[in-house]
Each structure stands twice: as C-alpha cells, then as structure tokens.
XYZ file of C-alpha atoms in Angstrom:
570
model
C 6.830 -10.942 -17.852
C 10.244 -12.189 -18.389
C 11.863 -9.457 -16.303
C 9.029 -9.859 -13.739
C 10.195 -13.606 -13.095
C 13.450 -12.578 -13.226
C 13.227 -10.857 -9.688
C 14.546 -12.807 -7.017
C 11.994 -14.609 -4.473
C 9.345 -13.921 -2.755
C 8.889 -11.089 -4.968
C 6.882 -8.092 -3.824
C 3.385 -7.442 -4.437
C 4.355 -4.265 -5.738
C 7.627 -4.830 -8.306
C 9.119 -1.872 -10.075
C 10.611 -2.780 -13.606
C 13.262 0.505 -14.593
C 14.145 -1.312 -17.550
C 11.017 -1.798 -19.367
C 10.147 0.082 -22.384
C 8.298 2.575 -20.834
C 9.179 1.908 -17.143
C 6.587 -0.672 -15.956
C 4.973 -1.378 -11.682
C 3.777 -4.866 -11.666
C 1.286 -5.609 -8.559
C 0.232 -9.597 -8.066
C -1.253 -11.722 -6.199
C -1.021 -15.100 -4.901
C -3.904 -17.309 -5.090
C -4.310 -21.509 -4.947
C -0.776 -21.352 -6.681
C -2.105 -18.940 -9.676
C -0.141 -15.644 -10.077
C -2.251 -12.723 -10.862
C -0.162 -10.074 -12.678
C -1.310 -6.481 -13.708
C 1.255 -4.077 -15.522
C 1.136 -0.580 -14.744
C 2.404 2.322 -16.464
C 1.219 5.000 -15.448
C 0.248 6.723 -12.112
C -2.228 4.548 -10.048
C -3.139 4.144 -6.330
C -1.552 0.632 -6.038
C -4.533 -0.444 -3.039
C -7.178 -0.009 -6.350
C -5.063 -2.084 -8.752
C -5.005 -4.931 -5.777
C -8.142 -4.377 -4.922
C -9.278 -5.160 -8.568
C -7.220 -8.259 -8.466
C -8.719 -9.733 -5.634
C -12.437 -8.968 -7.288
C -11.233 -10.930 -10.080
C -10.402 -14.162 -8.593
C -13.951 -13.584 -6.213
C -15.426 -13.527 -9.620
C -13.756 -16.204 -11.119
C -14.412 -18.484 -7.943
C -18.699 -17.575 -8.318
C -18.744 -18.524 -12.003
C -16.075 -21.398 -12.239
C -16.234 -22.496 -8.155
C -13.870 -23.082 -5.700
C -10.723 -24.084 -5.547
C -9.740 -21.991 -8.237
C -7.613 -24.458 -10.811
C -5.429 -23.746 -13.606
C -7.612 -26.378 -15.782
C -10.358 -24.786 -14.860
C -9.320 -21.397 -16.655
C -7.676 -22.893 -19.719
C -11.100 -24.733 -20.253
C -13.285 -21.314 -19.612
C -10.835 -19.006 -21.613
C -13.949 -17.892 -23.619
C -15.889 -16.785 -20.335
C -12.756 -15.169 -18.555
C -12.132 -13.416 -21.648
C -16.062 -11.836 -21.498
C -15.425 -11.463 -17.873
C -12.110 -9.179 -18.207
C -13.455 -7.371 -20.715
C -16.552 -6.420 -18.853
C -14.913 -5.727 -15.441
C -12.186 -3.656 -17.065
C -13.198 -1.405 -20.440
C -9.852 0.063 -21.693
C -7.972 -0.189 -18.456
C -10.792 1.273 -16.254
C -12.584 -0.768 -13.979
C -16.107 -0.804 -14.927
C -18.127 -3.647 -13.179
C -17.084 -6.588 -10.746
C -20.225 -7.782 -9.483
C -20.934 -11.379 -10.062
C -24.715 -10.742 -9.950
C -24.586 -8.527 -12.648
C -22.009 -9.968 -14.581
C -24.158 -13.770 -15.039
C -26.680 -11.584 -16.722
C -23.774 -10.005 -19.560
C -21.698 -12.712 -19.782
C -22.652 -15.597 -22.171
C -22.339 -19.265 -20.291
C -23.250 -22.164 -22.186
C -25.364 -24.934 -20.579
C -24.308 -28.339 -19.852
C -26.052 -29.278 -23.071
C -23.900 -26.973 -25.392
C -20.680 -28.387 -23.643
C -21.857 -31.846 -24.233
C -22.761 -31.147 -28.044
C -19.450 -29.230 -28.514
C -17.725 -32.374 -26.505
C -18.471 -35.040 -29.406
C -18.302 -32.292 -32.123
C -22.074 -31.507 -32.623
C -23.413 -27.993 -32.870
C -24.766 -26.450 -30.199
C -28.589 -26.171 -29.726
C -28.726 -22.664 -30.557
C -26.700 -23.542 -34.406
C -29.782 -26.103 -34.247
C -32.326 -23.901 -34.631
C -31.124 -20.322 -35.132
C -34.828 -18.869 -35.394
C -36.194 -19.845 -32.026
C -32.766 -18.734 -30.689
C -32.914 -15.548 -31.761
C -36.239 -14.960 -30.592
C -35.458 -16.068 -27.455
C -32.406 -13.741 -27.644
C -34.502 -10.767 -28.585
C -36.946 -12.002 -25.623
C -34.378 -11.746 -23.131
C -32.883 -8.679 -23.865
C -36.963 -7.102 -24.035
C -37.117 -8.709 -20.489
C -34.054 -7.686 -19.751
C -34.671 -3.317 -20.594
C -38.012 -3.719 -19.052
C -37.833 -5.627 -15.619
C -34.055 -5.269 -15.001
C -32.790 -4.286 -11.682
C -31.894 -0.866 -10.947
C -29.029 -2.396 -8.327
C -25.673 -2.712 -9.810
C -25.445 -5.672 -7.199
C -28.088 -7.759 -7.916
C -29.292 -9.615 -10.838
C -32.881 -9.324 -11.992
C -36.040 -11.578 -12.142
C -34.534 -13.523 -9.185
C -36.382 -16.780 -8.144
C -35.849 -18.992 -5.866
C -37.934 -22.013 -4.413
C -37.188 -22.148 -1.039
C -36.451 -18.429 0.372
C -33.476 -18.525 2.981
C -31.517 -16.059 4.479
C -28.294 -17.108 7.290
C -26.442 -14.566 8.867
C -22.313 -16.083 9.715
C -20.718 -13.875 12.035
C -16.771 -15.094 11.986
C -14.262 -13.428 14.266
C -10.166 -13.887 14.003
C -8.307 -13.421 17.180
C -5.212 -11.733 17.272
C -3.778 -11.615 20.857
C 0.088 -11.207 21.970
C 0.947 -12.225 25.409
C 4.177 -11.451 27.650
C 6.161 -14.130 29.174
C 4.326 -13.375 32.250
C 1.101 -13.439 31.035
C -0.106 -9.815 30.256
C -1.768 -9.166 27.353
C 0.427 -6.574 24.992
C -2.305 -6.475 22.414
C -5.768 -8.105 21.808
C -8.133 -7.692 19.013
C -10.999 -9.499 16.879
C -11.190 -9.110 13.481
C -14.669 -9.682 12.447
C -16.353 -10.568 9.334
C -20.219 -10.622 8.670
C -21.144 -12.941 5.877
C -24.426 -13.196 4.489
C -26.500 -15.605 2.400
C -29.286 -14.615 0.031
C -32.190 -16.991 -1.261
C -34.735 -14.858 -1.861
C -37.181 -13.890 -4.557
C -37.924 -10.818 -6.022
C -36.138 -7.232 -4.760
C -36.145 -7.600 -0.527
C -35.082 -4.954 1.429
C -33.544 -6.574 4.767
C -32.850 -4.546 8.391
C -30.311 -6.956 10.344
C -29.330 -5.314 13.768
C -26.230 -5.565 15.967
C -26.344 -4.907 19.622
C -24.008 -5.975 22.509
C -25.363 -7.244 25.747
C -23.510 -4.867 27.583
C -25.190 -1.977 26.661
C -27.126 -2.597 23.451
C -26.619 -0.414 20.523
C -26.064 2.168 22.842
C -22.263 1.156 23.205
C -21.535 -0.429 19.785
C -20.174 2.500 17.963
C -17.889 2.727 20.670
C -16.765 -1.203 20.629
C -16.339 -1.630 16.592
C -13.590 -0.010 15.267
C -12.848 0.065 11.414
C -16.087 -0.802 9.783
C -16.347 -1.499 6.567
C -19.181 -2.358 4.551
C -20.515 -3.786 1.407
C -21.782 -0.698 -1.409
C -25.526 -2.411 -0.464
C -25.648 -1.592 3.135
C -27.148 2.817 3.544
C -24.317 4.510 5.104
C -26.507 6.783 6.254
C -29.038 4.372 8.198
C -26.250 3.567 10.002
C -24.548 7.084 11.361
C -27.966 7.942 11.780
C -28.379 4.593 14.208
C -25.413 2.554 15.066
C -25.837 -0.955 14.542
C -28.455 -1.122 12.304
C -27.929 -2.252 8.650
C -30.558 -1.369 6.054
C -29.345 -2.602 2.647
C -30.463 -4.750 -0.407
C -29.019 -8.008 -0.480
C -27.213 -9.207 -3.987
C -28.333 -12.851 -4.753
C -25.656 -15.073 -2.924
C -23.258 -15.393 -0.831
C -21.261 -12.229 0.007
C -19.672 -10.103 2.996
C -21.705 -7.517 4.102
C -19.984 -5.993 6.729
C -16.234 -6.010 8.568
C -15.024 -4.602 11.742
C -12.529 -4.897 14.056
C -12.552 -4.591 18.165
C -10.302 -4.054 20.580
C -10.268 -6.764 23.665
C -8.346 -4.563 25.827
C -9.938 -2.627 27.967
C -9.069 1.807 27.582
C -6.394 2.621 30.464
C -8.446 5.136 31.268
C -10.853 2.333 32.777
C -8.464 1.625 35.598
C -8.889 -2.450 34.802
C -5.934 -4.845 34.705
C -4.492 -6.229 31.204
C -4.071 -9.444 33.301
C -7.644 -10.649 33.697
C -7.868 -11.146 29.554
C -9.343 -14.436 29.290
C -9.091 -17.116 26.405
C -10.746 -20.772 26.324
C -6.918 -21.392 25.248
C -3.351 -20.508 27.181
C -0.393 -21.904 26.916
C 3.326 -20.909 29.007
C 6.314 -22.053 27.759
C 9.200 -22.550 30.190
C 13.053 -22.947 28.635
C 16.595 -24.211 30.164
C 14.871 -27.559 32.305
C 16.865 -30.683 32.985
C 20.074 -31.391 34.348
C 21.777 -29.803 31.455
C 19.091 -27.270 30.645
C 18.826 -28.507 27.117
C 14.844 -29.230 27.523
C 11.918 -26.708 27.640
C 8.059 -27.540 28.167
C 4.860 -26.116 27.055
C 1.660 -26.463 29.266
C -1.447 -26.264 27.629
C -4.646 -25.713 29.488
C -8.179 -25.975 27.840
C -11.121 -24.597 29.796
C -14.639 -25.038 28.610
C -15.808 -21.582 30.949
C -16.108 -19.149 27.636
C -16.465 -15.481 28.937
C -19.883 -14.344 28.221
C -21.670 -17.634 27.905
C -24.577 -18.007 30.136
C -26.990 -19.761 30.225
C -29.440 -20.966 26.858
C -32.606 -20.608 28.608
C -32.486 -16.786 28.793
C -34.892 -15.999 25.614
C -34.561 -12.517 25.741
C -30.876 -12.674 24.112
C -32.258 -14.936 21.192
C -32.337 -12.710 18.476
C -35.064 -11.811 16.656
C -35.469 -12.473 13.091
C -38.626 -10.989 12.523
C -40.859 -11.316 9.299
C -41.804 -15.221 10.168
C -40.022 -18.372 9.251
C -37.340 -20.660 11.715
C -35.281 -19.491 13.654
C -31.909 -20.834 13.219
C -30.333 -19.083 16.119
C -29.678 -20.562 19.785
C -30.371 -19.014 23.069
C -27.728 -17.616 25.179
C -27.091 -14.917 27.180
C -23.990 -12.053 26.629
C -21.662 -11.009 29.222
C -19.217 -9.630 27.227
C -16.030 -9.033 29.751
C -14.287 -7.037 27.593
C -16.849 -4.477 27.632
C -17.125 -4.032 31.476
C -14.123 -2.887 33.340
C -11.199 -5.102 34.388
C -12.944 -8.541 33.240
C -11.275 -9.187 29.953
C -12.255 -11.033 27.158
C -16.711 -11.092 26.415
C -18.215 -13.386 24.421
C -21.931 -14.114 23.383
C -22.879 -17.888 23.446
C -24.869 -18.431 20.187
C -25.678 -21.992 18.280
C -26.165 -23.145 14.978
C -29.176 -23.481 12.455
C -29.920 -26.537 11.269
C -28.518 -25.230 7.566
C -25.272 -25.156 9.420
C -25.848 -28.347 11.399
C -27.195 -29.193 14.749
C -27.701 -26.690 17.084
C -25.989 -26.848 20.818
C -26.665 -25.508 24.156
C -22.898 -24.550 24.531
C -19.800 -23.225 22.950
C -17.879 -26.319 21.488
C -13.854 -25.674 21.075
C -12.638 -27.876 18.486
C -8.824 -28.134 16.183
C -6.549 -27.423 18.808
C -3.035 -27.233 17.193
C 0.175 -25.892 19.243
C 2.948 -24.171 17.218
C 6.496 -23.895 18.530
C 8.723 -22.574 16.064
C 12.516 -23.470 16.968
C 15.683 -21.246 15.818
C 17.687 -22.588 12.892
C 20.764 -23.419 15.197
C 18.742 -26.434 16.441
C 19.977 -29.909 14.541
C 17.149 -32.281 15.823
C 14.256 -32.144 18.820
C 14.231 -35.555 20.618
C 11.957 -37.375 23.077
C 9.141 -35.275 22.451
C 6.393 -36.181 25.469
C 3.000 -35.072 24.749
C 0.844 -36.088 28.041
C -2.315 -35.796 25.367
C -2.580 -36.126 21.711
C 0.182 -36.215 18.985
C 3.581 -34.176 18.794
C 6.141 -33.980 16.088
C 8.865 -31.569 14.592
C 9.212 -30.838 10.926
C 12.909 -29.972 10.472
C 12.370 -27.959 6.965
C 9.777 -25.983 8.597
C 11.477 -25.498 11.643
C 8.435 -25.943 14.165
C 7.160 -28.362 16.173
C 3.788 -29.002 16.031
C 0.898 -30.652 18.984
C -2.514 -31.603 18.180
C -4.992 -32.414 20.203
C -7.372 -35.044 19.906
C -11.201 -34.247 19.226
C -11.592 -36.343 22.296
C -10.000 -34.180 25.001
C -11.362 -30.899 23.653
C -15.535 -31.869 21.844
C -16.970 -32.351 25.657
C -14.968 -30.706 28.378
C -16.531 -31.061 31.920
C -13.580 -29.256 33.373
C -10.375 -27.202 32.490
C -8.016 -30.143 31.058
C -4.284 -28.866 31.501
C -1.457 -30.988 29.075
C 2.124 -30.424 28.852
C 4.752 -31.232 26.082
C 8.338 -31.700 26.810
C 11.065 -31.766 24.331
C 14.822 -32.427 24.552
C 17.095 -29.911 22.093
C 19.689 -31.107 19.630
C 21.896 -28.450 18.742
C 24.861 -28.076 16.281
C 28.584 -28.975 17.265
C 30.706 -26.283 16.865
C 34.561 -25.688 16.115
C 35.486 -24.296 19.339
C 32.924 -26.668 20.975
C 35.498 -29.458 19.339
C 38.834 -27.504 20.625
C 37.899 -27.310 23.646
C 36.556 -31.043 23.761
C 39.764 -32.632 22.145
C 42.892 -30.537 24.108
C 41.481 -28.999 26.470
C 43.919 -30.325 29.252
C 46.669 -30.054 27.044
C 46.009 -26.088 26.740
C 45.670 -25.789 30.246
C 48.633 -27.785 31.383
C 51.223 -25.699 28.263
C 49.597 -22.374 29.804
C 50.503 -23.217 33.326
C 53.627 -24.282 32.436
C 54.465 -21.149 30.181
C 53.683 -19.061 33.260
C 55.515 -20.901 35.791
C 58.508 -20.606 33.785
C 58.395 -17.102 33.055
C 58.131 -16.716 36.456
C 61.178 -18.344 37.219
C 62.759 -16.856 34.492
C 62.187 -13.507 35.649
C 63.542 -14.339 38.942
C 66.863 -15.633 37.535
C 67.155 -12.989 35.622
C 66.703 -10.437 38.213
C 68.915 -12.373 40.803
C 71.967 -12.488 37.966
C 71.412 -8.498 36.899
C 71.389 -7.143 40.731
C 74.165 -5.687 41.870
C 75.682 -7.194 45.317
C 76.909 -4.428 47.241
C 80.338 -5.566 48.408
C 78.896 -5.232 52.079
C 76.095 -7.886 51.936
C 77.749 -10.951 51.465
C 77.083 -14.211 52.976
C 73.957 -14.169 55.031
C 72.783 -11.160 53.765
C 72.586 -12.507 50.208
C 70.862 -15.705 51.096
C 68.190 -13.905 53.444
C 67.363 -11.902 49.839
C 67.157 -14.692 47.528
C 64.694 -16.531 49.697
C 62.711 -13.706 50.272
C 62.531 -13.234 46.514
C 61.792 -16.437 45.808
C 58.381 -16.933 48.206
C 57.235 -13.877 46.671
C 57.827 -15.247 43.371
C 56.025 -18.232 44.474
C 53.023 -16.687 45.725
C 52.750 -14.191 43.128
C 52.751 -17.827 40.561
C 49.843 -19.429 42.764
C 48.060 -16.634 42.351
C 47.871 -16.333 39.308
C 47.466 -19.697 38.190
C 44.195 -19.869 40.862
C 42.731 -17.358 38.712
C 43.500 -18.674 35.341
C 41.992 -21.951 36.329
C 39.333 -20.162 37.774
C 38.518 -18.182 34.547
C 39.045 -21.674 31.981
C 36.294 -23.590 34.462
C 33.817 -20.833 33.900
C 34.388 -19.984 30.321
C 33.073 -23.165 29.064
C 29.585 -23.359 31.294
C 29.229 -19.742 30.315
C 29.383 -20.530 26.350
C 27.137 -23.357 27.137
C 24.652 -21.654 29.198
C 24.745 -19.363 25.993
C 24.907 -21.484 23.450
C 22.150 -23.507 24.956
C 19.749 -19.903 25.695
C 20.247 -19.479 21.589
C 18.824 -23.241 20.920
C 15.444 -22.735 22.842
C 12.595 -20.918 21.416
C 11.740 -17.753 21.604
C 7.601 -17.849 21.363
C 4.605 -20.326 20.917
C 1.120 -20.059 19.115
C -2.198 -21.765 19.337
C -4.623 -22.070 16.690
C -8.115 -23.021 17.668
C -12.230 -22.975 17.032
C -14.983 -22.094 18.776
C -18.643 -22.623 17.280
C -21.047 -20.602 19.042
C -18.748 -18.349 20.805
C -17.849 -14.517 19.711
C -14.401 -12.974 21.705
C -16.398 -9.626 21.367
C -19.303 -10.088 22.490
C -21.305 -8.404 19.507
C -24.118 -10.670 18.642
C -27.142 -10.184 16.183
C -30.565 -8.933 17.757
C -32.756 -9.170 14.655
C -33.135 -9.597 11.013
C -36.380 -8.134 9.476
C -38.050 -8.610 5.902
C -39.034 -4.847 5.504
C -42.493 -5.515 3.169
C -43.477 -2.151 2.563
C -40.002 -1.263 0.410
C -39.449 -4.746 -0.685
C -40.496 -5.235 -4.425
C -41.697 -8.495 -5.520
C -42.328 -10.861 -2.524
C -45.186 -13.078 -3.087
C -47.958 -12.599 -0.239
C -47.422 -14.544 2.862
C -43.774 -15.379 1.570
C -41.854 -16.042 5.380
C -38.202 -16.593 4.342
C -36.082 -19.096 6.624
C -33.570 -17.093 8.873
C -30.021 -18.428 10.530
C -27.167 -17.160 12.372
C -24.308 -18.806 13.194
C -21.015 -17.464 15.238
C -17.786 -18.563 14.790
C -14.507 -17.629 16.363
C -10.923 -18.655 14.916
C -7.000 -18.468 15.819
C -4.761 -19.235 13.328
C -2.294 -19.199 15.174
C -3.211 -16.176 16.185
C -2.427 -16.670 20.140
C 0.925 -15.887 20.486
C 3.140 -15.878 23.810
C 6.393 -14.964 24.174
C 9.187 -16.514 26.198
C-alpha cells in the first residue's frame, strides 16, 4: 500500500510494483472519493479484476445506498466483511449478485441496531429458542422453495407489481470547424425495474420505425447484455429479449449505434442534425484578441412526429397502464442522407408527467481556453449566465430553464469574450527600446557604409593619368552608388522590423484563442437513434408464481444525454 501511494499522480488503473516481495500489479478504481485497491500476483486478465471491482461498489451501493460514503463502510464493516467473503472465496470470484447475496448475508434490522445503539442485546440474544427456530425455518424454506436463478432472490413479494423500462442514450459526436460530422455515435443503456411477485418470465421487444426489427441487427452495434436475457432468443430473432428479471433495479441490455450514415449510402455527413450546435469563430475585434460562440437551440427533434399516431405506442401487453407516450419514429439516421433519427416517446407517471413533445433541458456550453491565457474579460452572454474559472481553465454558459423548457422556435444566442494573455520578455524589449534599436541599427549601417567607401577611396590606386577631373567624376559616382545601395537597404530593414512585431502578435494572439467547444445537454422523450420499445409482455405460461389475474403496471421512459459530449473544433 505504501509503495502504491508512493506513485506519482493520477496513478494508473493498472500500477506495476517491481519492488514488492513477490512482484505485485495493483488495479483500482475511483469511486465518490473511495479508492478501491486489489493486489495481484499472479497472472490475471486485468478487464476481470476491474470488472470485479466495479461489482463490488454496485453491491455495496444496493445494500448500504447511494452515495457510497466512507462512514457508511466503517459502520457496516461486519456486512462488507460477509459480502467480500461471499463474492470472492480464496481469491476466486464466486457470486456478485445482490439478489442472491441479501439472502446469505446476515443484516440486522433497525431494531437490532437500536438495541446494540444503547447497549442492549439484540432480539435474537432475547430469546435464543424462537430464534433458532426461526433460523432452522428459514434455511427449510430456503432448500425447498429457493430459486434456481443465481440472479434472483426467492419467495419474492411485492404489493404493488411494477415494471418501467428507461432507455438512456449518451451522445458522442465530433464536428469540423465547418460543420461536418467526423464521428457520431449513441451509446445506449437499457435499464430495467422489477416489482414483481413470484418467478415472471418477461419478452420486451425493440424495433426501429424505419424498418422494424427487420433492420435492428444492422443499427446496434456492440450489444451487451445482462447473464438473464437468452442469447439464443435473440440470434434466433433480433430485438427480442426473453429473460428473467432479478428483483430490482438493474441494466439489462447495452449497445451502441452509429449516427453516420455507411459511405456506401451515397448521403452527406453534413445533414447530421442535433437539437444543439454551436460555431465558434476566433481573432474578432480591432485587435483580434476576441472570439464568439453562437449557440442555436431548435425544438424540431429528428424523428418526432406527431403523438396522435397510436400505432408507434408500444405495446406492453399482459394488462395494466401504460406508462408510455405516443409518437411516431422517423429515425434520419437510418434513411439515407437525413442524419440524426430520433423516436419521440414520454414519460409514465412513475417518472413524472407525461408530455406530448421532446423537452430539452440543462444546457451548459464548455470552452476550454489554453494555459497561456492570464484572464477572459467582458464576457457578453446575449442569454443566460457566463463565467471563466481560471484553475479549471474553461469558461462556462448556462442557459436558463426559461429559454430552453418551451421553445416555439429555434432560439440562436451568442457569447463574446475578450482574451487576456501573458506579457512576455521580448513583448517588453520590444515595448521599452524599440526606437532606440532601430535608430543604433540604422546608424551602424550607414556608417559602415561610409566606412567602406573611405576606405576604398584611400586604398585605390590613382593612375598618374587621371588626375583632376577624372578623379572627381569617380568619387561622385562612387558615392551615389554608395548612397543608393544605403537606402536600400535601410527600406528593407524597416520594412522587415514593422512586420516582425504584427507577425508575433498575430501569433501570439492565434496561441491565446481556443482550440474547441462542447455542449452538454438533455432531452426527455427523445432517442438520437431512433430505437424505441414496441412491447413488453408478462409470458404466463413459463412464469412461476403469479397470482391469477395479477396485471403488473408497465413504463418506459427515453432519455438522451451530452456530457459534453458535442464537441466542435475550431
């Protein structure tokens, strides 16, 4: 540990110790300021060993909640200490779902912890007989009706049966200074939300407006998918996902697509279309010290149509609410040279009141600026709030809630900011004897010039011929050549000491502006790649205790974010 803290920072996720007795790879992780350290010493595949780390603090977070705090571990140490023993059994992983894990690990109730608070015994030390019948009851009901799912606990009971459905997409999108897209791409993430009783077995379907299921093996690249979800189902049938559900939240499912369309397609990489752009212009103002960013909002999502269509509502079949808006799916990015495709989708009343329309919401502009620059000054924001952060080096525009909830039109803004950089040494030079330089030089040539023409009048030898006339026709012919050969050549020095300080300024200046801007932002109801969810079923015939009549409430919810994942170059 010592030697691990020892290495400089940010230290590596992967650290290799030489000196350790035997020779020791550290991997961490860095979670809500807790380091996560595991010590290797022999060969491992370093992706499991991180892997396993991250399944720790998911598990930690399920049984102790989030945010995970340090308090909150040094006040558990008896329940992480059951937990790391039962997720790793003599250095091999052996189980790291949560579901199963509540039913091996021992958690005292909030009556124990009160009891053990003042220094009372627990209830169990109160009466040890009808707590070890109850012990010995458990673990009957426990061998007899436990679940054959590693992922799910048994005897699971729940009041009110629910199931929601959060599709959540991250954009990651590079533009060139004149616009075209370099790269485009959605990460996607497809959370789920269990309530339900007894053993169900769940279908959930993903289709695509464009083309159904028909083209969604071709749009999702990547997948990845929880060990509950029958691989084979979907080879067998793209887009379907037959699985049991674990009690809980958990991801089922991640993908990733890309928003470009194939060059094969003939389209343009121009017509990729965001609900956000911004252009960034350097080297304004009289001394070309100022640069601008125009932001323009637009509340035409690609893909959103209108919510009356009800054939694009999916269709969570098996009774109960529907939680899921109308909307129909154009998704552009899907059909040749039209970009970006969406599906407009709303909310469930779990997640809030539902809306006819895509809502863009936390519009935040990033510009970071090099480390050359001293200050920003007169920063102009023509809507919301603007303001630089020297130790982070960025400045930073919000836009109010206000200009972005209800947008009956594309709302353009600019910011315009006035650079500050550092004085430099030859910056000062030049500034304090400048003239001074100029006039010595001047006078250093003229004089050699003159010098060299005395000298070579004195050293010639007069022919005893040429005398009189002669001689004075050839000094003043040697001296308007000297002359002119002087005026030439002080024309072009002053010619080359004008320029050379407006060309170290231009490039001083070119250094001081920045180089790129970002924009983070949300949409709710809005997906960049058009996938959207066509149904959700409650299979009864495989499902294993479900009352009769049992019609679980069913939600979906979309969600696209940037963090700052809009980038344009300058």
């Amino acid at each position: 540990m010592v030697q691990y803290l020892a290495q400089p920072t940010p230290r590596s996720p992967l650290t290799y110790l030489p000196n350790a007795s035997p020779p020791t790879t550290v991997l961490s992780i860095l979670h809500s300021r807790l380091l996560f350290l595991s010590p290797v010493s022999v060969d491992t595949e370093p992706l499991l060993v991180l892997e396993f780390l991250h399944r720790v603090v998911d598990v930690l977070e399920d049984f102790f909640g989030a945010p995970l705090l340090e308090s909150k571990i040094e006040n558990g140490y008896d329940i992480v200490a059951q937990l790391l023993g039962e997720m790793c059994d003599a250095g091999a992983v052996s189980n790291t779902e949560p579901n199963v894990l509540r039913d091996v690990v021992d958690v005292p109730g909030w009556v124990g912890k009160l009891l053990g608070g003042v220094g009372l015994p627990g209830s169990s030390n109160l009466t040890p007989a009808s707590g070890s019948l109850a012990v010995s009851n458990s673990s009957f009901n426990a061998q007899t009706s436990a679940s054959q799912l590693p992922w799910r606990r048994a005897n699971v009971r729940h009041t009110s049966n629910e199931l929601y459905v959060d599709v959540i997409e991250s954009l990651s999108v590079i533009l060139a200074p004149s616009g075209r897209p370099l790269s485009a791409f959605a990460h996607g993430t497809v959370a789920f939300t269990s309530k339900i009783s007894g053993v169900p077995d769940l279908l959930l379907v993903l289709s695509t407006s464009a083309g159904g299921k028909a083209h969604l093996d071709r749009i999702i690249e990547l997948p990845v998918f929880h060990p509950c979800v029958r691989l084979v189902r979907w080879r067998e049938k793209p887009g379907e996902l037959s699985f049991v559900p674990p009690d809980g939240k958990f991801v089922l499912a991640g993908y990733e697509v890309d928003l470009l369309p194939p060059p094969t397609s003939g389209s343009s990489l121009a017509k990729l279309q965001l609900p956000v752009s911004i252009e960034v212009r350097t080297g304004l103002g009289p001394t070309a010290t100022d640069f601008e960013v125009r932001l323009t909002l637009s509340n035409t999502f690609p893909g959103a149509g209108s919510s009356s269509s009800s054939s694009s509502s999916p269709s969570l079949a098996g009774g109960g609410g529907s939680g899921a808006g109308n909307g129909t799916s154009r998704p552009a990015a899907l059909r040749a040279g039209s970009g970006i495709g969406a599906r407009l989708g709303a909310s469930s009343p779990a997640f809030g009141p539902s809306s006819s329309s895509p809502t863009l919401e936390d519009v935040v502009v990033s510009v970071p600026i090099p480390p050359g620059v001293r200050n920003i000054t007169d920063l102009r924001a023509s809507r919301g709030e603007a303001h630089y952060t020297a130790a982070d080096g960025v400045v930073e525009w919000r836009i109010a809630s206000k200009d972005t909830a209800n947008l009956t039109k594309n709302v353009s803004a600019t910011l315009r900011c006035t650079v500050v950089g550092h004085r430099t040494d030859d910056d000062d030079e030049h500034g304090a004897g400048a003239d001074d330089a100029s006039q010595q030089h001047d006078g250093f040539n003229t004089a050699t010039t003159t010098y060299s023409y005395d000298d070579d009048t004195a050293d010639a030898e007069v022919p005893p011929y040429q005398t009189g006339e002669r001689v004075r026709q050839l000094a003043s012919t040697a001296v308007s050549r000297s002359q002119s050969r002087s005026q030439s050549q002080s024309q072009s020095q002053s010619q080359s000491q004008s320029q050379s300080p407006s060309r170290k300024n231009a490039q001083s200046t070119a250094r001081l502006m920045p180089s790129s801007a970002s924009v983070s932002f949300a949409v709710k109801g809005w997906l960049a790649s058009g996938i959207k969810v066509e149904s959700l079923t409650l299979q009864p015939r495989t499902s294993r205790g479900i009352g009769d009549g049992i019609r679980p409430y069913k939600g979906v919810k979309y969600l696209t974010v940037s963090r700052g994942g809009v980038e344009t170059r300058c």
